[in-house]
Amino acid sequence: MKKATLTLLTAMMLFGISAQAQTVKGGITIGKSSELKIEMKSDNLIDLFVDFRKEKYPIVFSFQGDNLKSKEGREIIFFDFITEVYFNGKLIGKASRNPIPYIPGDMIIGTEGFDFISLLGFNEMTKPSIKETPGKLPAGSYQVKLIAKPLDFKGQIRPAIFSFLVK
């Protein structure tokens, strides 16, 4: 009898703790999709930058949460934004920004929020090409992964991936 009561009390406490957990969920989209293939019109990085700046491919960060209260009592969550850039399947650059505070909802984030333009333009694979012809990307397959990780909160934000081919 004591074991059954103890087990029931433990289960209730664990359920209570998990029900009170501060969690976030959401995702990053590019042009309304978490995965996007971009048709490049040229091999120039500046053209890609302009398309993002003109919001041809808006980057939207969206999240909701349960029991979100920061130390100040507000619904402010800090996120690490991480960018990974791949060229022909090989990781050629990775960057992480200082944590940035956000409130629940939908927000458009500019290219600067993820820094993928500089990662594409200045890395070991593209450096020789950029020096010869500024802004020109070498031919190949590119993939960019945009990640947001909440600090001090459980949950997950679905990353966004976009890819393109330079001929």
Short mmCIF file of N, CA and C in Angstrom, two decimals:
data_model
loop_
_atom_site.label_atom_id
_atom_site.label_comp_id
_atom_site.label_asym_id
_atom_site.label_seq_id
_atom_site.Cartn_x
_atom_site.Cartn_y
_atom_site.Cartn_z
N MET A 1 0.81 -1.19 0.00
CA MET A 1 0.00 0.00 0.00
C MET A 1 0.86 1.26 0.00
N LYS A 2 1.93 1.25 0.84
CA LYS A 2 2.81 2.41 0.91
C LYS A 2 3.51 2.64 -0.43
N LYS A 3 3.91 1.52 -1.09
CA LYS A 3 4.59 1.65 -2.39
C LYS A 3 3.65 2.25 -3.43
N ALA A 4 2.41 1.83 -3.44
CA ALA A 4 1.44 2.34 -4.39
C ALA A 4 1.20 3.83 -4.16
N THR A 5 1.08 4.24 -2.91
CA THR A 5 0.86 5.65 -2.57
C THR A 5 2.08 6.48 -2.94
N LEU A 6 3.28 5.97 -2.65
CA LEU A 6 4.51 6.66 -2.99
C LEU A 6 4.67 6.81 -4.51
N THR A 7 4.35 5.74 -5.23
CA THR A 7 4.44 5.77 -6.68
C THR A 7 3.46 6.80 -7.24
N LEU A 8 2.24 6.83 -6.71
CA LEU A 8 1.23 7.78 -7.17
C LEU A 8 1.65 9.21 -6.88
N LEU A 9 2.17 9.46 -5.69
CA LEU A 9 2.64 10.81 -5.34
C LEU A 9 3.81 11.24 -6.23
N THR A 10 4.74 10.34 -6.49
CA THR A 10 5.88 10.65 -7.37
C THR A 10 5.38 10.99 -8.77
N ALA A 11 4.47 10.18 -9.28
CA ALA A 11 3.92 10.43 -10.62
C ALA A 11 3.22 11.78 -10.69
N MET A 12 2.47 12.12 -9.65
CA MET A 12 1.76 13.40 -9.63
C MET A 12 2.75 14.57 -9.58
N MET A 13 3.81 14.42 -8.79
CA MET A 13 4.81 15.48 -8.72
C MET A 13 5.51 15.68 -10.06
N LEU A 14 5.88 14.58 -10.72
CA LEU A 14 6.54 14.68 -12.02
C LEU A 14 5.62 15.31 -13.05
N PHE A 15 4.34 14.92 -13.02
CA PHE A 15 3.38 15.50 -13.95
C PHE A 15 3.22 16.99 -13.68
N GLY A 16 3.17 17.36 -12.42
CA GLY A 16 3.05 18.77 -12.04
C GLY A 16 4.25 19.58 -12.48
N ILE A 17 5.43 19.01 -12.31
CA ILE A 17 6.65 19.70 -12.74
C ILE A 17 6.68 19.86 -14.25
N SER A 18 6.34 18.79 -14.98
CA SER A 18 6.38 18.89 -16.44
C SER A 18 5.30 19.82 -16.97
N ALA A 19 4.16 19.90 -16.25
CA ALA A 19 3.09 20.80 -16.68
C ALA A 19 3.51 22.26 -16.48
N GLN A 20 4.41 22.53 -15.53
CA GLN A 20 4.85 23.88 -15.26
C GLN A 20 6.12 24.25 -16.04
N ALA A 21 6.67 23.32 -16.79
CA ALA A 21 7.94 23.57 -17.49
C ALA A 21 7.78 24.70 -18.49
N GLN A 22 8.82 25.50 -18.60
CA GLN A 22 8.85 26.59 -19.57
C GLN A 22 9.37 26.02 -20.89
N THR A 23 8.51 26.00 -21.89
CA THR A 23 8.89 25.42 -23.17
C THR A 23 8.56 26.37 -24.32
N VAL A 24 9.31 26.22 -25.39
CA VAL A 24 9.05 26.98 -26.61
C VAL A 24 8.96 26.00 -27.77
N LYS A 25 8.21 26.40 -28.79
CA LYS A 25 8.15 25.64 -30.03
C LYS A 25 7.89 26.62 -31.16
N GLY A 26 8.40 26.28 -32.31
CA GLY A 26 8.20 27.16 -33.45
C GLY A 26 9.11 26.76 -34.59
N GLY A 27 9.39 27.72 -35.45
CA GLY A 27 10.22 27.42 -36.60
C GLY A 27 10.69 28.67 -37.32
N ILE A 28 11.59 28.44 -38.23
CA ILE A 28 12.09 29.47 -39.13
C ILE A 28 11.65 29.08 -40.52
N THR A 29 11.13 30.03 -41.25
CA THR A 29 10.75 29.77 -42.64
C THR A 29 11.43 30.78 -43.56
N ILE A 30 11.59 30.37 -44.78
CA ILE A 30 12.12 31.25 -45.83
C ILE A 30 11.11 31.19 -46.96
N GLY A 31 10.48 32.31 -47.22
CA GLY A 31 9.45 32.31 -48.26
C GLY A 31 8.33 31.32 -47.97
N LYS A 32 7.89 31.21 -46.73
CA LYS A 32 6.77 30.37 -46.28
C LYS A 32 7.09 28.88 -46.23
N SER A 33 8.36 28.50 -46.32
CA SER A 33 8.73 27.09 -46.29
C SER A 33 9.97 26.89 -45.40
N SER A 34 10.06 25.73 -44.78
CA SER A 34 11.26 25.47 -43.98
C SER A 34 12.40 24.94 -44.86
N GLU A 35 12.08 24.55 -46.09
CA GLU A 35 13.11 24.15 -47.07
C GLU A 35 12.79 24.82 -48.40
N LEU A 36 13.78 25.46 -48.96
CA LEU A 36 13.57 26.22 -50.19
C LEU A 36 14.74 26.02 -51.15
N LYS A 37 14.42 25.79 -52.40
CA LYS A 37 15.44 25.75 -53.45
C LYS A 37 15.33 27.06 -54.23
N ILE A 38 16.42 27.78 -54.27
CA ILE A 38 16.43 29.08 -54.93
C ILE A 38 17.06 28.93 -56.32
N GLU A 39 16.41 29.52 -57.30
CA GLU A 39 16.95 29.54 -58.66
C GLU A 39 17.82 30.78 -58.81
N MET A 40 19.11 30.57 -58.91
CA MET A 40 20.05 31.69 -59.06
C MET A 40 20.05 32.17 -60.51
N LYS A 41 19.94 33.49 -60.69
CA LYS A 41 19.98 34.08 -62.02
C LYS A 41 21.41 34.36 -62.46
N SER A 42 22.31 34.44 -61.46
CA SER A 42 23.71 34.71 -61.77
C SER A 42 24.59 34.04 -60.72
N ASP A 43 25.88 34.16 -60.90
CA ASP A 43 26.83 33.61 -59.93
C ASP A 43 27.31 34.68 -58.95
N ASN A 44 26.58 35.80 -58.90
CA ASN A 44 27.00 36.91 -58.06
C ASN A 44 26.27 36.89 -56.72
N LEU A 45 27.05 36.90 -55.65
CA LEU A 45 26.52 36.89 -54.29
C LEU A 45 25.65 38.11 -54.01
N ILE A 46 25.99 39.23 -54.62
CA ILE A 46 25.22 40.47 -54.41
C ILE A 46 23.78 40.30 -54.89
N ASP A 47 23.57 39.57 -55.97
CA ASP A 47 22.20 39.34 -56.45
C ASP A 47 21.38 38.56 -55.43
N LEU A 48 21.99 37.57 -54.79
CA LEU A 48 21.31 36.82 -53.74
C LEU A 48 20.99 37.74 -52.56
N PHE A 49 21.95 38.56 -52.17
CA PHE A 49 21.75 39.51 -51.07
C PHE A 49 20.59 40.46 -51.38
N VAL A 50 20.54 40.98 -52.59
CA VAL A 50 19.47 41.91 -52.99
C VAL A 50 18.11 41.22 -52.92
N ASP A 51 18.02 39.96 -53.39
CA ASP A 51 16.75 39.23 -53.32
C ASP A 51 16.27 39.10 -51.88
N PHE A 52 17.18 38.82 -50.96
CA PHE A 52 16.78 38.72 -49.55
C PHE A 52 16.43 40.10 -48.99
N ARG A 53 17.19 41.12 -49.34
CA ARG A 53 16.93 42.48 -48.84
C ARG A 53 15.57 42.99 -49.30
N LYS A 54 15.19 42.66 -50.54
CA LYS A 54 13.89 43.09 -51.08
C LYS A 54 12.76 42.16 -50.65
N GLU A 55 13.09 41.22 -49.73
CA GLU A 55 12.14 40.27 -49.16
C GLU A 55 11.47 39.39 -50.21
N LYS A 56 12.22 39.07 -51.26
CA LYS A 56 11.75 38.05 -52.20
C LYS A 56 11.67 36.72 -51.46
N TYR A 57 12.60 36.53 -50.53
CA TYR A 57 12.64 35.35 -49.67
C TYR A 57 12.66 35.82 -48.21
N PRO A 58 11.51 36.21 -47.67
CA PRO A 58 11.52 36.69 -46.28
C PRO A 58 11.86 35.57 -45.31
N ILE A 59 12.71 35.89 -44.35
CA ILE A 59 13.06 34.95 -43.29
C ILE A 59 12.18 35.30 -42.10
N VAL A 60 11.32 34.36 -41.71
CA VAL A 60 10.39 34.60 -40.61
C VAL A 60 10.71 33.64 -39.47
N PHE A 61 10.92 34.22 -38.31
CA PHE A 61 11.16 33.47 -37.08
C PHE A 61 9.87 33.54 -36.27
N SER A 62 9.33 32.37 -35.91
CA SER A 62 8.06 32.32 -35.22
C SER A 62 8.14 31.32 -34.07
N PHE A 63 7.63 31.73 -32.90
CA PHE A 63 7.58 30.78 -31.80
C PHE A 63 6.48 31.14 -30.82
N GLN A 64 6.03 30.12 -30.10
CA GLN A 64 5.09 30.27 -29.00
C GLN A 64 5.71 29.54 -27.82
N GLY A 65 5.13 29.76 -26.66
CA GLY A 65 5.66 29.08 -25.49
C GLY A 65 4.62 28.83 -24.44
N ASP A 66 4.97 27.96 -23.52
CA ASP A 66 4.14 27.65 -22.36
C ASP A 66 4.87 28.11 -21.11
N ASN A 67 4.15 28.79 -20.24
CA ASN A 67 4.69 29.24 -18.95
C ASN A 67 5.95 30.08 -19.10
N LEU A 68 5.97 30.95 -20.09
CA LEU A 68 7.15 31.77 -20.35
C LEU A 68 7.18 32.97 -19.42
N LYS A 69 8.05 32.93 -18.50
CA LYS A 69 8.27 34.08 -17.63
C LYS A 69 9.77 34.18 -17.40
N SER A 70 10.31 35.32 -17.76
CA SER A 70 11.73 35.55 -17.51
C SER A 70 11.90 35.99 -16.06
N LYS A 71 13.11 36.25 -15.66
CA LYS A 71 13.38 36.70 -14.30
C LYS A 71 12.68 38.03 -14.02
N GLU A 72 12.47 38.83 -15.06
CA GLU A 72 11.80 40.12 -14.90
C GLU A 72 10.28 39.97 -14.94
N GLY A 73 9.77 38.73 -15.16
CA GLY A 73 8.33 38.51 -15.21
C GLY A 73 7.71 38.73 -16.57
N ARG A 74 8.53 38.98 -17.57
CA ARG A 74 8.02 39.20 -18.94
C ARG A 74 8.28 37.97 -19.79
N GLU A 75 7.58 37.88 -20.91
CA GLU A 75 7.77 36.77 -21.84
C GLU A 75 8.90 37.08 -22.82
N ILE A 76 10.09 37.17 -22.32
CA ILE A 76 11.26 37.44 -23.15
C ILE A 76 12.14 36.20 -23.14
N ILE A 77 12.49 35.74 -24.33
CA ILE A 77 13.33 34.55 -24.46
C ILE A 77 14.56 34.94 -25.27
N PHE A 78 15.72 34.54 -24.79
CA PHE A 78 16.96 34.76 -25.53
C PHE A 78 17.23 33.56 -26.42
N PHE A 79 17.65 33.84 -27.66
CA PHE A 79 17.95 32.79 -28.63
C PHE A 79 19.35 32.98 -29.19
N ASP A 80 20.04 31.87 -29.38
CA ASP A 80 21.28 31.85 -30.17
C ASP A 80 20.88 31.58 -31.60
N PHE A 81 21.37 32.38 -32.52
CA PHE A 81 21.14 32.15 -33.94
C PHE A 81 22.42 31.60 -34.54
N ILE A 82 22.32 30.45 -35.16
CA ILE A 82 23.47 29.74 -35.71
C ILE A 82 23.24 29.56 -37.21
N THR A 83 24.29 29.79 -37.98
CA THR A 83 24.23 29.62 -39.42
C THR A 83 25.31 28.65 -39.85
N GLU A 84 24.93 27.69 -40.69
CA GLU A 84 25.89 26.75 -41.27
C GLU A 84 25.79 26.85 -42.78
N VAL A 85 26.95 26.95 -43.44
CA VAL A 85 26.99 27.04 -44.90
C VAL A 85 27.78 25.85 -45.45
N TYR A 86 27.17 25.18 -46.42
CA TYR A 86 27.79 24.01 -47.05
C TYR A 86 28.03 24.29 -48.53
N PHE A 87 29.16 23.82 -49.02
CA PHE A 87 29.50 23.93 -50.45
C PHE A 87 29.82 22.52 -50.93
N ASN A 88 29.06 22.04 -51.91
CA ASN A 88 29.20 20.67 -52.43
C ASN A 88 29.17 19.65 -51.30
N GLY A 89 28.28 19.86 -50.32
CA GLY A 89 28.09 18.93 -49.22
C GLY A 89 29.07 19.06 -48.06
N LYS A 90 30.05 19.95 -48.16
CA LYS A 90 31.05 20.10 -47.11
C LYS A 90 30.80 21.41 -46.35
N LEU A 91 30.85 21.32 -45.02
CA LEU A 91 30.68 22.52 -44.19
C LEU A 91 31.87 23.46 -44.43
N ILE A 92 31.57 24.68 -44.89
CA ILE A 92 32.66 25.64 -45.16
C ILE A 92 32.61 26.85 -44.23
N GLY A 93 31.53 26.97 -43.47
CA GLY A 93 31.45 28.10 -42.55
C GLY A 93 30.33 27.92 -41.55
N LYS A 94 30.59 28.40 -40.35
CA LYS A 94 29.59 28.33 -39.29
C LYS A 94 29.75 29.58 -38.44
N ALA A 95 28.63 30.20 -38.09
CA ALA A 95 28.67 31.41 -37.28
C ALA A 95 27.55 31.36 -36.25
N SER A 96 27.82 31.97 -35.11
CA SER A 96 26.83 32.08 -34.05
C SER A 96 26.83 33.53 -33.57
N ARG A 97 25.67 34.08 -33.41
CA ARG A 97 25.55 35.46 -32.94
C ARG A 97 25.36 35.45 -31.43
N ASN A 98 25.67 36.57 -30.80
CA ASN A 98 25.38 36.71 -29.38
C ASN A 98 23.88 36.51 -29.18
N PRO A 99 23.47 35.98 -28.03
CA PRO A 99 22.03 35.77 -27.80
C PRO A 99 21.24 37.06 -27.98
N ILE A 100 20.07 36.90 -28.61
CA ILE A 100 19.20 38.02 -28.93
C ILE A 100 17.84 37.77 -28.26
N PRO A 101 17.25 38.78 -27.58
CA PRO A 101 15.96 38.58 -26.93
C PRO A 101 14.79 38.72 -27.92
N TYR A 102 13.80 37.86 -27.75
CA TYR A 102 12.59 37.92 -28.56
C TYR A 102 11.38 37.66 -27.69
N ILE A 103 10.23 38.14 -28.15
CA ILE A 103 8.96 37.84 -27.51
C ILE A 103 8.20 36.90 -28.43
N PRO A 104 7.27 36.10 -27.91
CA PRO A 104 6.54 35.16 -28.76
C PRO A 104 5.82 35.87 -29.91
N GLY A 105 5.72 35.18 -31.03
CA GLY A 105 5.04 35.70 -32.20
C GLY A 105 5.87 35.49 -33.45
N ASP A 106 5.55 36.24 -34.50
CA ASP A 106 6.24 36.15 -35.79
C ASP A 106 7.08 37.40 -36.00
N MET A 107 8.33 37.21 -36.45
CA MET A 107 9.22 38.33 -36.71
C MET A 107 9.98 38.07 -38.00
N ILE A 108 10.09 39.09 -38.83
CA ILE A 108 10.94 39.01 -40.02
C ILE A 108 12.36 39.35 -39.59
N ILE A 109 13.31 38.53 -40.02
CA ILE A 109 14.71 38.73 -39.66
C ILE A 109 15.49 38.96 -40.95
N GLY A 110 16.30 40.00 -40.97
CA GLY A 110 17.12 40.29 -42.14
C GLY A 110 18.30 39.33 -42.25
N THR A 111 18.98 39.40 -43.37
CA THR A 111 20.13 38.52 -43.59
C THR A 111 21.20 38.71 -42.53
N GLU A 112 21.28 39.90 -41.97
CA GLU A 112 22.28 40.18 -40.95
C GLU A 112 22.06 39.35 -39.70
N GLY A 113 20.82 38.94 -39.44
CA GLY A 113 20.51 38.13 -38.28
C GLY A 113 21.18 36.77 -38.31
N PHE A 114 21.48 36.31 -39.51
CA PHE A 114 22.12 35.00 -39.65
C PHE A 114 23.50 35.07 -40.28
N ASP A 115 23.85 36.18 -40.89
CA ASP A 115 25.21 36.40 -41.39
C ASP A 115 25.65 35.44 -42.50
N PHE A 116 24.71 34.86 -43.25
CA PHE A 116 25.12 33.89 -44.27
C PHE A 116 25.77 34.54 -45.49
N ILE A 117 25.49 35.81 -45.75
CA ILE A 117 26.11 36.48 -46.89
C ILE A 117 27.63 36.54 -46.69
N SER A 118 28.06 36.95 -45.50
CA SER A 118 29.51 37.02 -45.27
C SER A 118 30.13 35.62 -45.24
N LEU A 119 29.40 34.62 -44.72
CA LEU A 119 29.93 33.25 -44.72
C LEU A 119 30.09 32.72 -46.15
N LEU A 120 29.14 33.06 -47.01
CA LEU A 120 29.25 32.63 -48.41
C LEU A 120 30.39 33.35 -49.12
N GLY A 121 30.59 34.60 -48.78
CA GLY A 121 31.57 35.40 -49.50
C GLY A 121 33.00 35.28 -49.03
N PHE A 122 33.20 34.96 -47.77
CA PHE A 122 34.56 34.96 -47.23
C PHE A 122 34.84 33.68 -46.47
N ASN A 123 35.25 32.66 -47.21
CA ASN A 123 35.65 31.39 -46.62
C ASN A 123 36.73 30.79 -47.51
N GLU A 124 37.30 29.71 -47.11
CA GLU A 124 38.43 29.13 -47.86
C GLU A 124 38.06 28.71 -49.28
N MET A 125 36.81 28.31 -49.49
CA MET A 125 36.38 27.86 -50.83
C MET A 125 36.16 29.03 -51.79
N THR A 126 35.64 30.13 -51.28
CA THR A 126 35.28 31.24 -52.17
C THR A 126 36.31 32.35 -52.21
N LYS A 127 37.25 32.37 -51.29
CA LYS A 127 38.25 33.46 -51.22
C LYS A 127 38.97 33.72 -52.54
N PRO A 128 39.51 32.68 -53.19
CA PRO A 128 40.22 32.94 -54.46
C PRO A 128 39.32 33.60 -55.50
N SER A 129 38.09 33.15 -55.61
CA SER A 129 37.16 33.71 -56.60
C SER A 129 36.79 35.14 -56.26
N ILE A 130 36.53 35.42 -54.99
CA ILE A 130 36.13 36.76 -54.55
C ILE A 130 37.25 37.77 -54.82
N LYS A 131 38.51 37.38 -54.63
CA LYS A 131 39.62 38.30 -54.88
C LYS A 131 39.73 38.65 -56.35
N GLU A 132 39.50 37.65 -57.22
CA GLU A 132 39.58 37.89 -58.67
C GLU A 132 38.39 38.70 -59.16
N THR A 133 37.22 38.31 -58.76
CA THR A 133 35.99 38.98 -59.18
C THR A 133 35.10 39.15 -57.95
N PRO A 134 35.09 40.33 -57.34
CA PRO A 134 34.29 40.52 -56.12
C PRO A 134 32.84 40.12 -56.30
N GLY A 135 32.33 39.32 -55.35
CA GLY A 135 30.93 38.90 -55.37
C GLY A 135 30.65 37.65 -56.15
N LYS A 136 31.61 37.15 -56.93
CA LYS A 136 31.36 35.97 -57.74
C LYS A 136 31.54 34.71 -56.91
N LEU A 137 30.55 33.83 -56.98
CA LEU A 137 30.60 32.55 -56.27
C LEU A 137 31.12 31.46 -57.20
N PRO A 138 31.97 30.57 -56.72
CA PRO A 138 32.43 29.45 -57.55
C PRO A 138 31.26 28.52 -57.90
N ALA A 139 31.34 27.86 -59.03
CA ALA A 139 30.31 26.92 -59.45
C ALA A 139 30.21 25.79 -58.44
N GLY A 140 29.00 25.37 -58.16
CA GLY A 140 28.78 24.26 -57.23
C GLY A 140 27.43 24.35 -56.56
N SER A 141 27.22 23.43 -55.65
CA SER A 141 25.96 23.33 -54.91
C SER A 141 26.14 23.94 -53.52
N TYR A 142 25.22 24.80 -53.13
CA TYR A 142 25.28 25.49 -51.84
C TYR A 142 24.05 25.13 -51.01
N GLN A 143 24.26 25.06 -49.70
CA GLN A 143 23.14 24.85 -48.78
C GLN A 143 23.42 25.71 -47.55
N VAL A 144 22.38 26.39 -47.08
CA VAL A 144 22.50 27.25 -45.91
C VAL A 144 21.44 26.81 -44.90
N LYS A 145 21.89 26.55 -43.67
CA LYS A 145 20.98 26.11 -42.61
C LYS A 145 20.92 27.20 -41.55
N LEU A 146 19.69 27.64 -41.22
CA LEU A 146 19.46 28.69 -40.23
C LEU A 146 18.83 28.06 -38.99
N ILE A 147 19.47 28.24 -37.84
CA ILE A 147 19.08 27.56 -36.61
C ILE A 147 18.87 28.59 -35.50
N ALA A 148 17.84 28.38 -34.68
CA ALA A 148 17.61 29.21 -33.48
C ALA A 148 17.48 28.27 -32.29
N LYS A 149 18.30 28.51 -31.26
CA LYS A 149 18.24 27.69 -30.05
C LYS A 149 17.89 28.57 -28.86
N PRO A 150 16.81 28.18 -28.14
CA PRO A 150 16.43 28.97 -26.96
C PRO A 150 17.42 28.75 -25.83
N LEU A 151 17.70 29.81 -25.08
CA LEU A 151 18.56 29.71 -23.90
C LEU A 151 17.68 29.58 -22.67
N ASP A 152 18.04 28.68 -21.79
CA ASP A 152 17.36 28.51 -20.49
C ASP A 152 15.90 28.07 -20.61
N PHE A 153 15.48 27.57 -21.76
CA PHE A 153 14.12 27.08 -21.93
C PHE A 153 14.18 25.77 -22.72
N LYS A 154 13.27 24.89 -22.43
CA LYS A 154 13.18 23.64 -23.18
C LYS A 154 12.39 23.89 -24.44
N GLY A 155 12.50 22.96 -25.37
CA GLY A 155 11.76 23.07 -26.61
C GLY A 155 12.68 23.18 -27.80
N GLN A 156 12.09 23.26 -28.95
CA GLN A 156 12.89 23.27 -30.17
C GLN A 156 12.25 24.18 -31.21
N ILE A 157 13.12 24.83 -31.96
CA ILE A 157 12.70 25.66 -33.09
C ILE A 157 13.14 24.92 -34.35
N ARG A 158 12.20 24.66 -35.24
CA ARG A 158 12.50 23.96 -36.49
C ARG A 158 13.39 24.86 -37.37
N PRO A 159 14.56 24.36 -37.78
CA PRO A 159 15.45 25.19 -38.60
C PRO A 159 14.93 25.35 -40.02
N ALA A 160 15.49 26.29 -40.73
CA ALA A 160 15.17 26.49 -42.14
C ALA A 160 16.43 26.19 -42.96
N ILE A 161 16.22 25.65 -44.14
CA ILE A 161 17.33 25.34 -45.04
C ILE A 161 16.98 25.87 -46.42
N PHE A 162 17.94 26.58 -47.01
CA PHE A 162 17.75 26.93 -48.41
C PHE A 162 18.99 26.48 -49.18
N SER A 163 18.76 26.15 -50.44
CA SER A 163 19.87 25.68 -51.26
C SER A 163 19.77 26.33 -52.63
N PHE A 164 20.92 26.36 -53.30
CA PHE A 164 20.95 26.90 -54.66
C PHE A 164 22.16 26.33 -55.38
N LEU A 165 22.10 26.41 -56.68
CA LEU A 165 23.17 25.90 -57.54
C LEU A 165 23.76 27.04 -58.35
N VAL A 166 25.08 27.12 -58.37
CA VAL A 166 25.75 28.11 -59.20
C VAL A 166 26.41 27.34 -60.33
N LYS A 167 26.08 27.72 -61.55
CA LYS A 167 26.61 27.01 -62.74
C LYS A 167 27.81 27.72 -63.32
#
